[in-house]
Backbone as JSON Lines, residues from 0, in Angstrom:
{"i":0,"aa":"X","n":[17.93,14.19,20.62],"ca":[16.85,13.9,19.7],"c":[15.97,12.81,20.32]}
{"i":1,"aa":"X","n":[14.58,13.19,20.43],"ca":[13.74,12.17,21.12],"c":[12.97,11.28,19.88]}
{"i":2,"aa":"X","n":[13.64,10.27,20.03],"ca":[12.83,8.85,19.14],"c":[12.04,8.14,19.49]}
{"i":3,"aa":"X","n":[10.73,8.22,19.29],"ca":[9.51,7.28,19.11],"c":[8.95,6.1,18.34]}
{"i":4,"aa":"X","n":[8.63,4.82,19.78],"ca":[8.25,4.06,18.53],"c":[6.19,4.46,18.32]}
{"i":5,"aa":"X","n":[5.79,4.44,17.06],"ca":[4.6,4.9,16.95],"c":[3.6,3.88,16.21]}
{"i":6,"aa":"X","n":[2.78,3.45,16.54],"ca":[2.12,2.21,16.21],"c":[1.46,3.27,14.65]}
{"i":7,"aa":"X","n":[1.55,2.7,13.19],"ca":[2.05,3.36,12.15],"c":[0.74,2.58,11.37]}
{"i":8,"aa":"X","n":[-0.33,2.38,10.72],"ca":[-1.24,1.93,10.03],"c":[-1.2,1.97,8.82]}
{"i":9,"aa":"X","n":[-1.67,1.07,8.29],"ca":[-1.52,0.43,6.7],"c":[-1.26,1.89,5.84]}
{"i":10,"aa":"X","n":[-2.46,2.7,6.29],"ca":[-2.95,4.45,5.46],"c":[-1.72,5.05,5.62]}
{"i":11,"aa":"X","n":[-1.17,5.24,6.75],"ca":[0.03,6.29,6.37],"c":[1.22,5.71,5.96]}
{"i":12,"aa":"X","n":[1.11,4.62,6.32],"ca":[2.63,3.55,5.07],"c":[2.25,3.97,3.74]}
{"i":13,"aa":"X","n":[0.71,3.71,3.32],"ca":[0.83,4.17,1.99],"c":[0.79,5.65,1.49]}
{"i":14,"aa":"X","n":[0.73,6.22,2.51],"ca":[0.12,7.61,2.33],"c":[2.12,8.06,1.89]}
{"i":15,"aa":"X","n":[2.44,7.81,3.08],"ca":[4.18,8.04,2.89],"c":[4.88,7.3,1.73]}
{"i":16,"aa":"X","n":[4.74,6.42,1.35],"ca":[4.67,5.8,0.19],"c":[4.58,6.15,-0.88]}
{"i":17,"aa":"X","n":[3.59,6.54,-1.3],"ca":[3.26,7.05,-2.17],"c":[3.47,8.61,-2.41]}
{"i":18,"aa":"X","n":[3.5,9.28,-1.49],"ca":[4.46,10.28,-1.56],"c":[6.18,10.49,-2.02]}
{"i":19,"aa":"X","n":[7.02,9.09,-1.31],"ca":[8.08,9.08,-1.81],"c":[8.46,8.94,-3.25]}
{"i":20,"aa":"X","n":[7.53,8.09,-3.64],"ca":[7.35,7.34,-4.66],"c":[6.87,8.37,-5.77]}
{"i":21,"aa":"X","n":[6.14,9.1,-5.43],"ca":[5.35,10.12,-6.27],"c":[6.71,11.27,-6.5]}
{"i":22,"aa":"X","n":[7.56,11.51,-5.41],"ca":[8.98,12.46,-5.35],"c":[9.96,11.89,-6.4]}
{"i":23,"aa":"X","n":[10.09,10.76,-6.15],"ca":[11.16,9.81,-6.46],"c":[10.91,9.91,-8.46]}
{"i":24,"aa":"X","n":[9.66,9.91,-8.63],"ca":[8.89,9.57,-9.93],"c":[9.04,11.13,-10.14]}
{"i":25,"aa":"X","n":[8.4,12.46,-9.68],"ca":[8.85,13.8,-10.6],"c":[10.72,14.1,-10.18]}
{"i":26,"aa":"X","n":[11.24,13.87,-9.66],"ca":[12.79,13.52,-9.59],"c":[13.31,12.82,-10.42]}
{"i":27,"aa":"X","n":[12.98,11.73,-11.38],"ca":[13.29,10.86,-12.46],"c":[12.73,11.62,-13.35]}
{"i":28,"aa":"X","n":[11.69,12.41,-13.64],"ca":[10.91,13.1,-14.39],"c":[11.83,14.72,-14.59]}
{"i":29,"aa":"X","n":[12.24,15.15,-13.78],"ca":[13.31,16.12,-13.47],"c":[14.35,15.82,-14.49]}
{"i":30,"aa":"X","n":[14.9,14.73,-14.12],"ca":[16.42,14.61,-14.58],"c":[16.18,14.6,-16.09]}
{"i":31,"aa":"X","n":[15.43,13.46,-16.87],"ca":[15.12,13.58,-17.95],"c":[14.58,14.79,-18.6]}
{"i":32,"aa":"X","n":[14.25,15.69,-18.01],"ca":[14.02,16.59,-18.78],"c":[14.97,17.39,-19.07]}
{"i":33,"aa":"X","n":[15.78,17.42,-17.75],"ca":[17.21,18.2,-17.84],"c":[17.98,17.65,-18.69]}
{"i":34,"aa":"X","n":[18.41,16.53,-19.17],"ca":[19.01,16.14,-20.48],"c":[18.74,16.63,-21.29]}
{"i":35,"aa":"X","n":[17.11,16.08,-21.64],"ca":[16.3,17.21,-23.18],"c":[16.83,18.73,-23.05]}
{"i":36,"aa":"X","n":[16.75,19.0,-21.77],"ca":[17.1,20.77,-22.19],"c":[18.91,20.88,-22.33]}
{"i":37,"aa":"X","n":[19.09,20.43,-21.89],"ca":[21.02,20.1,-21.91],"c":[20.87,20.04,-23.2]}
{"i":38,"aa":"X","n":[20.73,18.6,-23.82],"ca":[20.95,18.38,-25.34],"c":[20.41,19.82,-26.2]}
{"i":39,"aa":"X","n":[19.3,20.28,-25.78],"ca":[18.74,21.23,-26.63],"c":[19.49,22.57,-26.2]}
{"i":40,"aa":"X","n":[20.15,23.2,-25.48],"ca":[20.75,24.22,-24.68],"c":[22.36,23.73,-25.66]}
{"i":41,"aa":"X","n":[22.58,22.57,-25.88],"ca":[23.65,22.36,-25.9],"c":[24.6,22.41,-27.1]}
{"i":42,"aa":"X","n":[23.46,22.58,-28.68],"ca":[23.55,23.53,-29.44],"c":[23.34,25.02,-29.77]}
{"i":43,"aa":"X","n":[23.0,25.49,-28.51],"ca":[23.24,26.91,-28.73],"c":[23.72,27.67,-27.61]}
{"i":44,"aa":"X","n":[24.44,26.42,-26.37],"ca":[25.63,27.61,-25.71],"c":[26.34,25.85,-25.22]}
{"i":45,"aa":"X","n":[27.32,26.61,-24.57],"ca":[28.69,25.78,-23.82],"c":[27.64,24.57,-23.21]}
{"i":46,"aa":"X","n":[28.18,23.49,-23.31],"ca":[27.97,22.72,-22.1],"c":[27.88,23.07,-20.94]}
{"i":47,"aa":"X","n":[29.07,24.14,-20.32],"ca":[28.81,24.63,-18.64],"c":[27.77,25.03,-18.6]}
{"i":48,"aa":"X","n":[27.3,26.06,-19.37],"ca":[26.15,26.97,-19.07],"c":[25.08,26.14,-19.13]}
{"i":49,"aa":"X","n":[24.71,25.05,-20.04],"ca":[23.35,24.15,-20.13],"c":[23.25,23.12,-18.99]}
{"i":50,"aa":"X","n":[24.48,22.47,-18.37],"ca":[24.35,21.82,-17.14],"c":[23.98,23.05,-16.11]}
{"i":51,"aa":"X","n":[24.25,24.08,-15.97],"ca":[24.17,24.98,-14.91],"c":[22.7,25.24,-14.99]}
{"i":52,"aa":"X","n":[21.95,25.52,-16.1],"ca":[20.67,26.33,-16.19],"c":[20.1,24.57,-15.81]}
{"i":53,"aa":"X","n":[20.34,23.17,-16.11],"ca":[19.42,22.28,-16.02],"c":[19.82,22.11,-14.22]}
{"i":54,"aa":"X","n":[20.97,22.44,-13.92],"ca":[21.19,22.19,-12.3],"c":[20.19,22.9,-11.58]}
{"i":55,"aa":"X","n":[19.91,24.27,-11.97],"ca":[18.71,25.23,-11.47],"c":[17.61,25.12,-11.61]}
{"i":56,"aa":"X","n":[16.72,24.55,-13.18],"ca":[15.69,23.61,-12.87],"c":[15.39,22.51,-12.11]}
{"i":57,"aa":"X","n":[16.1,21.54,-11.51],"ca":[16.35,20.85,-11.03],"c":[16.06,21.12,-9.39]}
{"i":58,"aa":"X","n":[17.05,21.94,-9.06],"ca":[16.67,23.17,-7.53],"c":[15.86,23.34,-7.53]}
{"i":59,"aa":"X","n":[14.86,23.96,-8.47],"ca":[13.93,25.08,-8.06],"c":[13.2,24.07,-8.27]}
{"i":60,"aa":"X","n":[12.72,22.9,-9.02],"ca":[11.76,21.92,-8.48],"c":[12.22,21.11,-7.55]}
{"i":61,"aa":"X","n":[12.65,20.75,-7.06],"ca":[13.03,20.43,-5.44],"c":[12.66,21.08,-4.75]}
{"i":62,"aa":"X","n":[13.15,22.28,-4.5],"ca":[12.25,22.97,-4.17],"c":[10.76,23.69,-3.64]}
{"i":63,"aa":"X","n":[10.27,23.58,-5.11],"ca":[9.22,23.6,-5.44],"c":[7.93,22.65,-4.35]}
{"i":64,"aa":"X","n":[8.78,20.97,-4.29],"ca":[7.79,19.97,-3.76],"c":[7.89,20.38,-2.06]}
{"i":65,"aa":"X","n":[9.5,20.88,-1.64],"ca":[9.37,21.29,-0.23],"c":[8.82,22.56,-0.14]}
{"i":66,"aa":"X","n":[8.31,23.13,-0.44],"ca":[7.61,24.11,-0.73],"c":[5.72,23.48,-0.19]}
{"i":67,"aa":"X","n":[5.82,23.15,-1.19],"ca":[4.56,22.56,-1.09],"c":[3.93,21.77,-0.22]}
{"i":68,"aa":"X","n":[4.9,20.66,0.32],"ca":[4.69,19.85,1.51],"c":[4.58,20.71,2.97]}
{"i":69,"aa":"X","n":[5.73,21.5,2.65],"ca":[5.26,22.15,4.27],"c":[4.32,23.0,4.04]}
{"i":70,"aa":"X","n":[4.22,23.59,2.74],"ca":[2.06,24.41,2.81],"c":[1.19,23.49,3.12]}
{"i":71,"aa":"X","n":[1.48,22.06,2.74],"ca":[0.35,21.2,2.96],"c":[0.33,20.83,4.48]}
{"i":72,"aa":"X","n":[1.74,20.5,5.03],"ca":[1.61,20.09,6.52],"c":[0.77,21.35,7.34]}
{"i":73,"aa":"X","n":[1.2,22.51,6.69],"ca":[0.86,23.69,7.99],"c":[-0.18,24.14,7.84]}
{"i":74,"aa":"X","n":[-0.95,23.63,6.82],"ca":[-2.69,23.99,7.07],"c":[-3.08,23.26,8.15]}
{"i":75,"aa":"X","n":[-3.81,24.4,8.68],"ca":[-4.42,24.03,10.19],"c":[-5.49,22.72,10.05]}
{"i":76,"aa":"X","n":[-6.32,22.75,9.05],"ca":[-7.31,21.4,9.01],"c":[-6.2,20.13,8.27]}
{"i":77,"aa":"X","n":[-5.06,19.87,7.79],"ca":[-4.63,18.93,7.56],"c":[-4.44,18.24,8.7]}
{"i":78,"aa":"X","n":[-4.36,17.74,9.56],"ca":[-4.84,16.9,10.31],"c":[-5.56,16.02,10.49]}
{"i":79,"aa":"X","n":[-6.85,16.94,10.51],"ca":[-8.23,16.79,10.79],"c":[-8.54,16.09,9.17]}
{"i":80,"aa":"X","n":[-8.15,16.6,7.94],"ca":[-8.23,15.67,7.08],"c":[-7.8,14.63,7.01]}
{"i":81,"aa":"X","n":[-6.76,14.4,7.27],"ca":[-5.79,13.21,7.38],"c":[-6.39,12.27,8.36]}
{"i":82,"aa":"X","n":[-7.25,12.45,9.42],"ca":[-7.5,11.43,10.32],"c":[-8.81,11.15,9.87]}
{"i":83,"aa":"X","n":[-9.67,12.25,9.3],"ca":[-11.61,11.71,8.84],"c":[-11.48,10.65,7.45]}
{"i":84,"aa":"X","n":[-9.54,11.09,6.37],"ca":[-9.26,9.94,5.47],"c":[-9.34,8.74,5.91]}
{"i":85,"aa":"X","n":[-8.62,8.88,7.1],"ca":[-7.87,7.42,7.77],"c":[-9.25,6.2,8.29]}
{"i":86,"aa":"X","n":[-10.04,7.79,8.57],"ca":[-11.0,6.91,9.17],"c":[-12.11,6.48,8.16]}
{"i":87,"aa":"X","n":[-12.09,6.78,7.23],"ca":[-13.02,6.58,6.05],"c":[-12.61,5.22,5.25]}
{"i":88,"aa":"X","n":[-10.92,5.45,5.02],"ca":[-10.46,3.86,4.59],"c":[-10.76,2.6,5.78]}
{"i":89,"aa":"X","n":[-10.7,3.04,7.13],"ca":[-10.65,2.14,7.99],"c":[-11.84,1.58,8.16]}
{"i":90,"aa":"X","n":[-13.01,2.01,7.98],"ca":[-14.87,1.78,7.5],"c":[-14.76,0.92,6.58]}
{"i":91,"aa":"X","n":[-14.15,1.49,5.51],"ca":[-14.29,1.24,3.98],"c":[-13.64,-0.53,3.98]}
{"i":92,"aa":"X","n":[-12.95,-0.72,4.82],"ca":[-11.99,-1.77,4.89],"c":[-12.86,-2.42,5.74]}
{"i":93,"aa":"X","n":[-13.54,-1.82,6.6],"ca":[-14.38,-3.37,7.62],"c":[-15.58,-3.85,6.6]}
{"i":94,"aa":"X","n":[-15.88,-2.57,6.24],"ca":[-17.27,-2.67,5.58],"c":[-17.38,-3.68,3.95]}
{"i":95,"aa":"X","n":[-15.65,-3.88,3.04],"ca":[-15.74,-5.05,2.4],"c":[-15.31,-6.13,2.53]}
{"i":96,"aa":"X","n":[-15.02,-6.45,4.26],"ca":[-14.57,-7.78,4.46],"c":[-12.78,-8.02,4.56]}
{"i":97,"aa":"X","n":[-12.45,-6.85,4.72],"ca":[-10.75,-7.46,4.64],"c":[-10.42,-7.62,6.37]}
{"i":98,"aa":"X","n":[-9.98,-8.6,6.41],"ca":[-9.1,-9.34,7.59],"c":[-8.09,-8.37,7.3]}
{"i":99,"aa":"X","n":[-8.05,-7.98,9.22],"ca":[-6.55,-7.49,9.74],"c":[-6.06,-8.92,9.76]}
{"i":100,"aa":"X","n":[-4.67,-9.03,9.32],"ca":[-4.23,-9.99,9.46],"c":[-3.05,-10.32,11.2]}
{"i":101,"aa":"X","n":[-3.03,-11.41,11.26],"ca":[-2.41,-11.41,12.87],"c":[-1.36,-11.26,12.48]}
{"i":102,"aa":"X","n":[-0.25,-11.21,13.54],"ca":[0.9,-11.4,13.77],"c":[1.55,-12.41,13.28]}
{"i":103,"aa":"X","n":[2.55,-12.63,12.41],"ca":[2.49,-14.2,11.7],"c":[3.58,-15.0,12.51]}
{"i":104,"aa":"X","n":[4.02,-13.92,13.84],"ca":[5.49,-14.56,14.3],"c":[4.43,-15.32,15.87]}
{"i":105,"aa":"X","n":[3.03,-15.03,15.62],"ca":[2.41,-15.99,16.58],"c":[1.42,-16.86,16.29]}
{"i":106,"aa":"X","n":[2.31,-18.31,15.93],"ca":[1.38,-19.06,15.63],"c":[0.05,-19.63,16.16]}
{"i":107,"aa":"X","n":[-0.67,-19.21,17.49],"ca":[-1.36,-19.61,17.83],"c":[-2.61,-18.46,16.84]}
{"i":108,"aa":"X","n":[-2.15,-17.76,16.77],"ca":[-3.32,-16.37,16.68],"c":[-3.53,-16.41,14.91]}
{"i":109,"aa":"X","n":[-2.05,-17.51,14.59],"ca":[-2.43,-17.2,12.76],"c":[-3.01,-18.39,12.68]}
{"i":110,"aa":"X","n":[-3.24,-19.85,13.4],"ca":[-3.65,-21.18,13.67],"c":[-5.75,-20.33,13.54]}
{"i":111,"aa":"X","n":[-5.88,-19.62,14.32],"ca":[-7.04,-19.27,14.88],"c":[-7.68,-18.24,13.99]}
{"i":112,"aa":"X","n":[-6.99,-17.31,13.34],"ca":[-6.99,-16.69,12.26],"c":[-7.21,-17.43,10.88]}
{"i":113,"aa":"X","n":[-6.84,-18.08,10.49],"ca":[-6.85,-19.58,9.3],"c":[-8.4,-20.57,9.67]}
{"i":114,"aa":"X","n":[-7.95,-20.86,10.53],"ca":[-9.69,-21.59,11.11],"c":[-11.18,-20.29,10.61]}
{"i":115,"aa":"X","n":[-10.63,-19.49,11.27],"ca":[-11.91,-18.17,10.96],"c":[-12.07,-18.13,9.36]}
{"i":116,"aa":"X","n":[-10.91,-17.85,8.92],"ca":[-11.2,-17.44,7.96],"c":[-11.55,-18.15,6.6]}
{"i":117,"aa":"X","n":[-11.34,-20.06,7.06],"ca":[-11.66,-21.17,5.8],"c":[-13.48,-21.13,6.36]}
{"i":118,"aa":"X","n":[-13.48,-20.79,7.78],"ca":[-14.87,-20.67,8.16],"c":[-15.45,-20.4,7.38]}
{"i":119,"aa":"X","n":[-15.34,-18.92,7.28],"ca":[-16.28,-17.45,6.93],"c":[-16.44,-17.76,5.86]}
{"i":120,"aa":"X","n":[-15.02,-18.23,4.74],"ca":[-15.42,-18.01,3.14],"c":[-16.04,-19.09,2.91]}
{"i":121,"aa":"X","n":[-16.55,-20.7,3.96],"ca":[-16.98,-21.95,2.99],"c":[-18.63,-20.98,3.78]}
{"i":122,"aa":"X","n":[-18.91,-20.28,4.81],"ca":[-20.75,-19.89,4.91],"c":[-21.07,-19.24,3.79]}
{"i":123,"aa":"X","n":[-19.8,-17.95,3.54],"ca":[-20.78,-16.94,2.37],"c":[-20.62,-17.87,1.24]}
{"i":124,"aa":"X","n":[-19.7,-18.64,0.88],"ca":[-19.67,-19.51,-0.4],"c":[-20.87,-20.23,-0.5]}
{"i":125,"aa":"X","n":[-21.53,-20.53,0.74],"ca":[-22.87,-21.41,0.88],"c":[-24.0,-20.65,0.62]}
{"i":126,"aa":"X","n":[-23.85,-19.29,1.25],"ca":[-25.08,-18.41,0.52],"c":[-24.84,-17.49,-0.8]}
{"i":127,"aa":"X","n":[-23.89,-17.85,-1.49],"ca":[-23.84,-17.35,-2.66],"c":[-23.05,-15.81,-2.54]}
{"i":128,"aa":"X","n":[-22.43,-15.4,-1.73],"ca":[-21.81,-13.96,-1.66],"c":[-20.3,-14.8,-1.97]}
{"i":129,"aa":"X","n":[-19.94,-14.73,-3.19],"ca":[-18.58,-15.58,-4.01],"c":[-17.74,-14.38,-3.78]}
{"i":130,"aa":"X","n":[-17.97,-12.94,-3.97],"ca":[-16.89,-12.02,-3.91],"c":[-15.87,-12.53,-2.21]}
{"i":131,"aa":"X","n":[-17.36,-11.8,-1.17],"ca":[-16.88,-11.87,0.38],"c":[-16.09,-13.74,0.51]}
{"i":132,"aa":"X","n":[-16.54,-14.89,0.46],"ca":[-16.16,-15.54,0.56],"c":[-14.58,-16.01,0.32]}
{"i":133,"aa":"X","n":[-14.54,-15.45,-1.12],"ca":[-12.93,-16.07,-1.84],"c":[-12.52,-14.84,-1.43]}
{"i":134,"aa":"X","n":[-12.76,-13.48,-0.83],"ca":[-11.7,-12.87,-0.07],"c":[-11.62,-13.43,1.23]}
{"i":135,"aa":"X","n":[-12.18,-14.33,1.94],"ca":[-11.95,-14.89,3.49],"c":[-11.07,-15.99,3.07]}
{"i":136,"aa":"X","n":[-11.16,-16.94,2.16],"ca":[-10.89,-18.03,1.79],"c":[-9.02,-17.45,1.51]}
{"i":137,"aa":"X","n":[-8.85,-16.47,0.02],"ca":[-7.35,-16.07,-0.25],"c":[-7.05,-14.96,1.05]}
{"i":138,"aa":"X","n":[-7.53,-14.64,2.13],"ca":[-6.67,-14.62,3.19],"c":[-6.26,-15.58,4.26]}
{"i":139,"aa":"X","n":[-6.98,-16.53,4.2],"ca":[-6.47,-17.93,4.49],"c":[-5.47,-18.46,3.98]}
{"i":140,"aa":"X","n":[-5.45,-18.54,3.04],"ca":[-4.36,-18.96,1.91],"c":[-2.85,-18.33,2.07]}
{"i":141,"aa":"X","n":[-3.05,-16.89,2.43],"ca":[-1.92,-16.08,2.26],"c":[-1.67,-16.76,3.76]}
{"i":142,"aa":"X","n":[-1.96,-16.79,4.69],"ca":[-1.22,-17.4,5.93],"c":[-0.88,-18.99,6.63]}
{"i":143,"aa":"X","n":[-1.55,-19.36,5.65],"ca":[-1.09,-20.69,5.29],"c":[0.03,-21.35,5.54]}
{"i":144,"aa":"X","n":[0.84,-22.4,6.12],"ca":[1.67,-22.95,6.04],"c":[2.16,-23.53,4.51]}
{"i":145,"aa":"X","n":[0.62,-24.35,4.15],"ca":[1.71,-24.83,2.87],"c":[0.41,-24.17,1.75]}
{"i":146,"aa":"X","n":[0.29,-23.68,1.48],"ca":[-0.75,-23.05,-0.11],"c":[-0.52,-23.92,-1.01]}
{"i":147,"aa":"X","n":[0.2,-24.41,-1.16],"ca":[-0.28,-25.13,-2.48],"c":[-1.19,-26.24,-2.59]}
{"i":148,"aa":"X","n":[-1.17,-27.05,-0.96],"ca":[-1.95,-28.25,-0.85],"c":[-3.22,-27.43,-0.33]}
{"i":149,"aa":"X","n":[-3.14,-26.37,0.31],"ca":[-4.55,-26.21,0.09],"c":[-5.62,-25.72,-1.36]}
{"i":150,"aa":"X","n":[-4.44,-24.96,-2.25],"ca":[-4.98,-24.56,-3.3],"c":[-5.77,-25.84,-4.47]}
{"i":151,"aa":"X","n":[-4.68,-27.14,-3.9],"ca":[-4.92,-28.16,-4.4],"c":[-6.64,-28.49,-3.82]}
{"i":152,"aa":"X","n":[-6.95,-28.59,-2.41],"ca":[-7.99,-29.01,-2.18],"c":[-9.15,-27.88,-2.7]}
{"i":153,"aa":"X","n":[-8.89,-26.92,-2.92],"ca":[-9.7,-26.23,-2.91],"c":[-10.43,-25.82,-4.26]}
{"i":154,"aa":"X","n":[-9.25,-26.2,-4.95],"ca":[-9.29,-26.78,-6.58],"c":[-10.16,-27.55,-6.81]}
{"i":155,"aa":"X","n":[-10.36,-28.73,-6.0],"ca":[-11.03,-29.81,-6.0],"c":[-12.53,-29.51,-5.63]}
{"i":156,"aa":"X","n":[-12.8,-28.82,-4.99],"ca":[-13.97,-28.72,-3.98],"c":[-14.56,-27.54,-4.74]}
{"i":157,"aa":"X","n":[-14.4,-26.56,-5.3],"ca":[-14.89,-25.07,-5.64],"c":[-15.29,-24.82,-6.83]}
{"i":158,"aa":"X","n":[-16.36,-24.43,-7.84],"ca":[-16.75,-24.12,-8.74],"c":[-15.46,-23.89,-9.44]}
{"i":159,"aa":"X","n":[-15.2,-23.96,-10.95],"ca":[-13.74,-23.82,-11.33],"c":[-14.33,-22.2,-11.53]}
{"i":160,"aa":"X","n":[-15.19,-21.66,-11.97],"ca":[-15.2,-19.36,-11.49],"c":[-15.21,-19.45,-10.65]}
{"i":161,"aa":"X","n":[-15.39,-20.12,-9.41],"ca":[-14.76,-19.4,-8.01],"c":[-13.18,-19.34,-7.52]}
{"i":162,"aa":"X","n":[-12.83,-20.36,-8.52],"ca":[-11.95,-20.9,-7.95],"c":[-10.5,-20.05,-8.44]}
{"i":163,"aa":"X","n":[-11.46,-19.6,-10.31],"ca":[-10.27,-18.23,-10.94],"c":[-10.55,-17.48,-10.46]}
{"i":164,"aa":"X","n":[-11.66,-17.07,-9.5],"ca":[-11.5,-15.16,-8.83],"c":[-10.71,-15.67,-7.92]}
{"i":165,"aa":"X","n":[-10.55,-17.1,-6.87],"ca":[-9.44,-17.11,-5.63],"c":[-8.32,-16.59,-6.49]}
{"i":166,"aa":"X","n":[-8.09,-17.41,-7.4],"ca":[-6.62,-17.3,-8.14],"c":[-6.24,-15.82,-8.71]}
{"i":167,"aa":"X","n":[-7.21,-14.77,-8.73],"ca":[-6.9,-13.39,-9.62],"c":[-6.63,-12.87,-8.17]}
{"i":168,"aa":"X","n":[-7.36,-13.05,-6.69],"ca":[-7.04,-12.25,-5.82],"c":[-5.95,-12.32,-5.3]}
{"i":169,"aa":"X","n":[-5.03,-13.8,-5.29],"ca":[-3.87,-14.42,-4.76],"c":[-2.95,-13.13,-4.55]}
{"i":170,"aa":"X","n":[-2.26,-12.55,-6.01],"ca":[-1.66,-11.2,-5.61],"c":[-2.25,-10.06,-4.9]}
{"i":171,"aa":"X","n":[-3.16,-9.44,-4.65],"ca":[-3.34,-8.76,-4.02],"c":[-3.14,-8.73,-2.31]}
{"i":172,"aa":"X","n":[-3.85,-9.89,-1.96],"ca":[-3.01,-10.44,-0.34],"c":[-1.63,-10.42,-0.21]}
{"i":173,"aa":"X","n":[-0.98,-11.03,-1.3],"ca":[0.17,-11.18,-0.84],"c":[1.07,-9.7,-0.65]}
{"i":174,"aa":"X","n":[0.4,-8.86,-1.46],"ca":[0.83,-7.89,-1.46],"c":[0.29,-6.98,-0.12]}
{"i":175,"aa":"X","n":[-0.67,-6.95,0.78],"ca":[-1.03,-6.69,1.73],"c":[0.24,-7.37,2.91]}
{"i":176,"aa":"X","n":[0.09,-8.72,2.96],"ca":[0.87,-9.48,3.65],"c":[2.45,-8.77,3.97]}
{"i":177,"aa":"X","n":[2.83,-8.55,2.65],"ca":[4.19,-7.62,2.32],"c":[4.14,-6.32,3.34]}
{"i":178,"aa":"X","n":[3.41,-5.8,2.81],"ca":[3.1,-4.42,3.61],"c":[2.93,-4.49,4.81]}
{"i":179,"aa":"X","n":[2.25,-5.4,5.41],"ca":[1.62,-5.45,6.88],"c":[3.12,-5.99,7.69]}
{"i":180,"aa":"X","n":[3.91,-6.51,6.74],"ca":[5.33,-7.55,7.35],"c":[6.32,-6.13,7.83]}
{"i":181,"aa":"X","n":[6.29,-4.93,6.5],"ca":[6.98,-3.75,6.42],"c":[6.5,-3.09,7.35]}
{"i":182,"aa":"X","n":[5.42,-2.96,7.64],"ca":[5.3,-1.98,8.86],"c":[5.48,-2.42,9.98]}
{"i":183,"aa":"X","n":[5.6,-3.7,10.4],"ca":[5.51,-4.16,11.69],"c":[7.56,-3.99,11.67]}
{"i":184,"aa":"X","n":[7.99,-3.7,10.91],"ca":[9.32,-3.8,11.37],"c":[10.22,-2.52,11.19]}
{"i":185,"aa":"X","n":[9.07,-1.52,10.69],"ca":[9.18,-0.07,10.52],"c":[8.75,0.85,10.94]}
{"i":186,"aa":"X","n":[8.34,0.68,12.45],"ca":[7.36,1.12,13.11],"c":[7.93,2.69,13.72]}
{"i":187,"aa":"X","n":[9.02,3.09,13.35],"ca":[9.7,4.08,13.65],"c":[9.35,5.16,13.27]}
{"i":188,"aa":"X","n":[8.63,6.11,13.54],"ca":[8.21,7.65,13.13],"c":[9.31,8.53,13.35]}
C-alpha cells in the first residue's frame, strides 16, 4: 500500500468534514428512526422480526450514502468542480482579508506575522474600514503569546464598538487556529 503525505487545505478538511459529520448526523438520524419503527413494528410482530426489518433500513441507507458518494466521485467533471470550488473560496478568502496564519511551532515567522498584523488593523482602523481592521487586529490576538494583556491594551486604546466586534470575532479565529493546528498534523491522504 503506497502512503502519501499530501499538503491538504483548509477546503477539503472541511469539505471531508463535513461530509463525515453530515454521515455521522443521517447515521444518528438512522438509528433513531429505527427505534420509532422497532417500537411501532413492535406491537404488531415479534421483536426479532422488527429489529431485523430496522437492521435492513439501516443497510440499505448505508448503503444508499455509498452509493451516492461513489456517483458523486465518478462524475467525470467532479474534479474540475471541486478545484474551480477550491479556487473560488481561496479568492473569496484573500479578497476579505483573512491571514494564512504561520506556522506557530516557528516563532520567528509568528513574531513577524503579529507585527503585520497589529500593523494592518491600527492603518484600516485609521481610515475607518473597522470590519478589515479588527479582523487583522483578532488574528493578532489569536497568535499572541499572552491575549489577555493585549486585549487589556487594546481595551484601552479602541472605540468600546470596535472593541465588541474584536470581542464577537475572538471565536471564530480561534476556531480557524484549531483547524489550521488539525491539518498541519493530519496531513495524511
Amino acid at each position: 500500500m503506497d502512503v502519501r503525505l499530501v499538503n491538504v487545505d483548509v477546503t477539503s478538511y472541511v469539505t471531508i468534514t463535513y461530509f463525515l459529520s453530515s454521515v455521522l448526523a443521517a447515521s444518528r438520524l438512522a438509528c433513531c428512526a429505527a427505534r420509532r419503527v422497532h417500537e411501532w413494528f413492535s406491537d404488531m410482530m415479534s421483536g426479532r422480526t422488527s429489529a431485523i426489518v430496522a437492521g435492513v433500513c439501516g443497510a440499505l441507507f448505508v448503503a444508499y450514502c455509498v452509493y451516492f458518494d461513489r456517483k458523486r466521485r465518478s462524475d467525470p467533471h467532479f474534479k474540475e468542480k471541486l478545484r474551480e470550488r477550491r479556487r473560488k473560496q481561496k479568492v473569496s478568502c484573500e479578497r476579505s482579508g483573512v491571514a494564512k496564519l504561520p506556522d506557530l511551532k516557528d516563532a520567528e515567522a509568528v513574531q513577524k506575522f503579529f507585527l503585520e498584523e497589529i500593523q494592518l488593523g491600527e492603518e484600516l482602523l485609521s481610515q475607518g474600514e473597522f470590519e478589515k481592521g479588527v479582523d487583522h487586529l483578532t488574528n493578532a490576538i489569536a497568535v499572541c503569546g499572552q491575549p489577555q494583556q493585549l486585549l487589556q491594551v487594546l481595551q484601552q486604546t479602541l472605540p468600546p464598538p470596535v472593541f465588541q466586534m474584536l470581542l464577537t470575532k475572538l471565536p471564530t479565529i480561534s476556531q480557524r487556529i484549531i483547524s489550521s493546528q488539525s491539518l498541519t498534523e493530519d496531513d495524511v491522504e
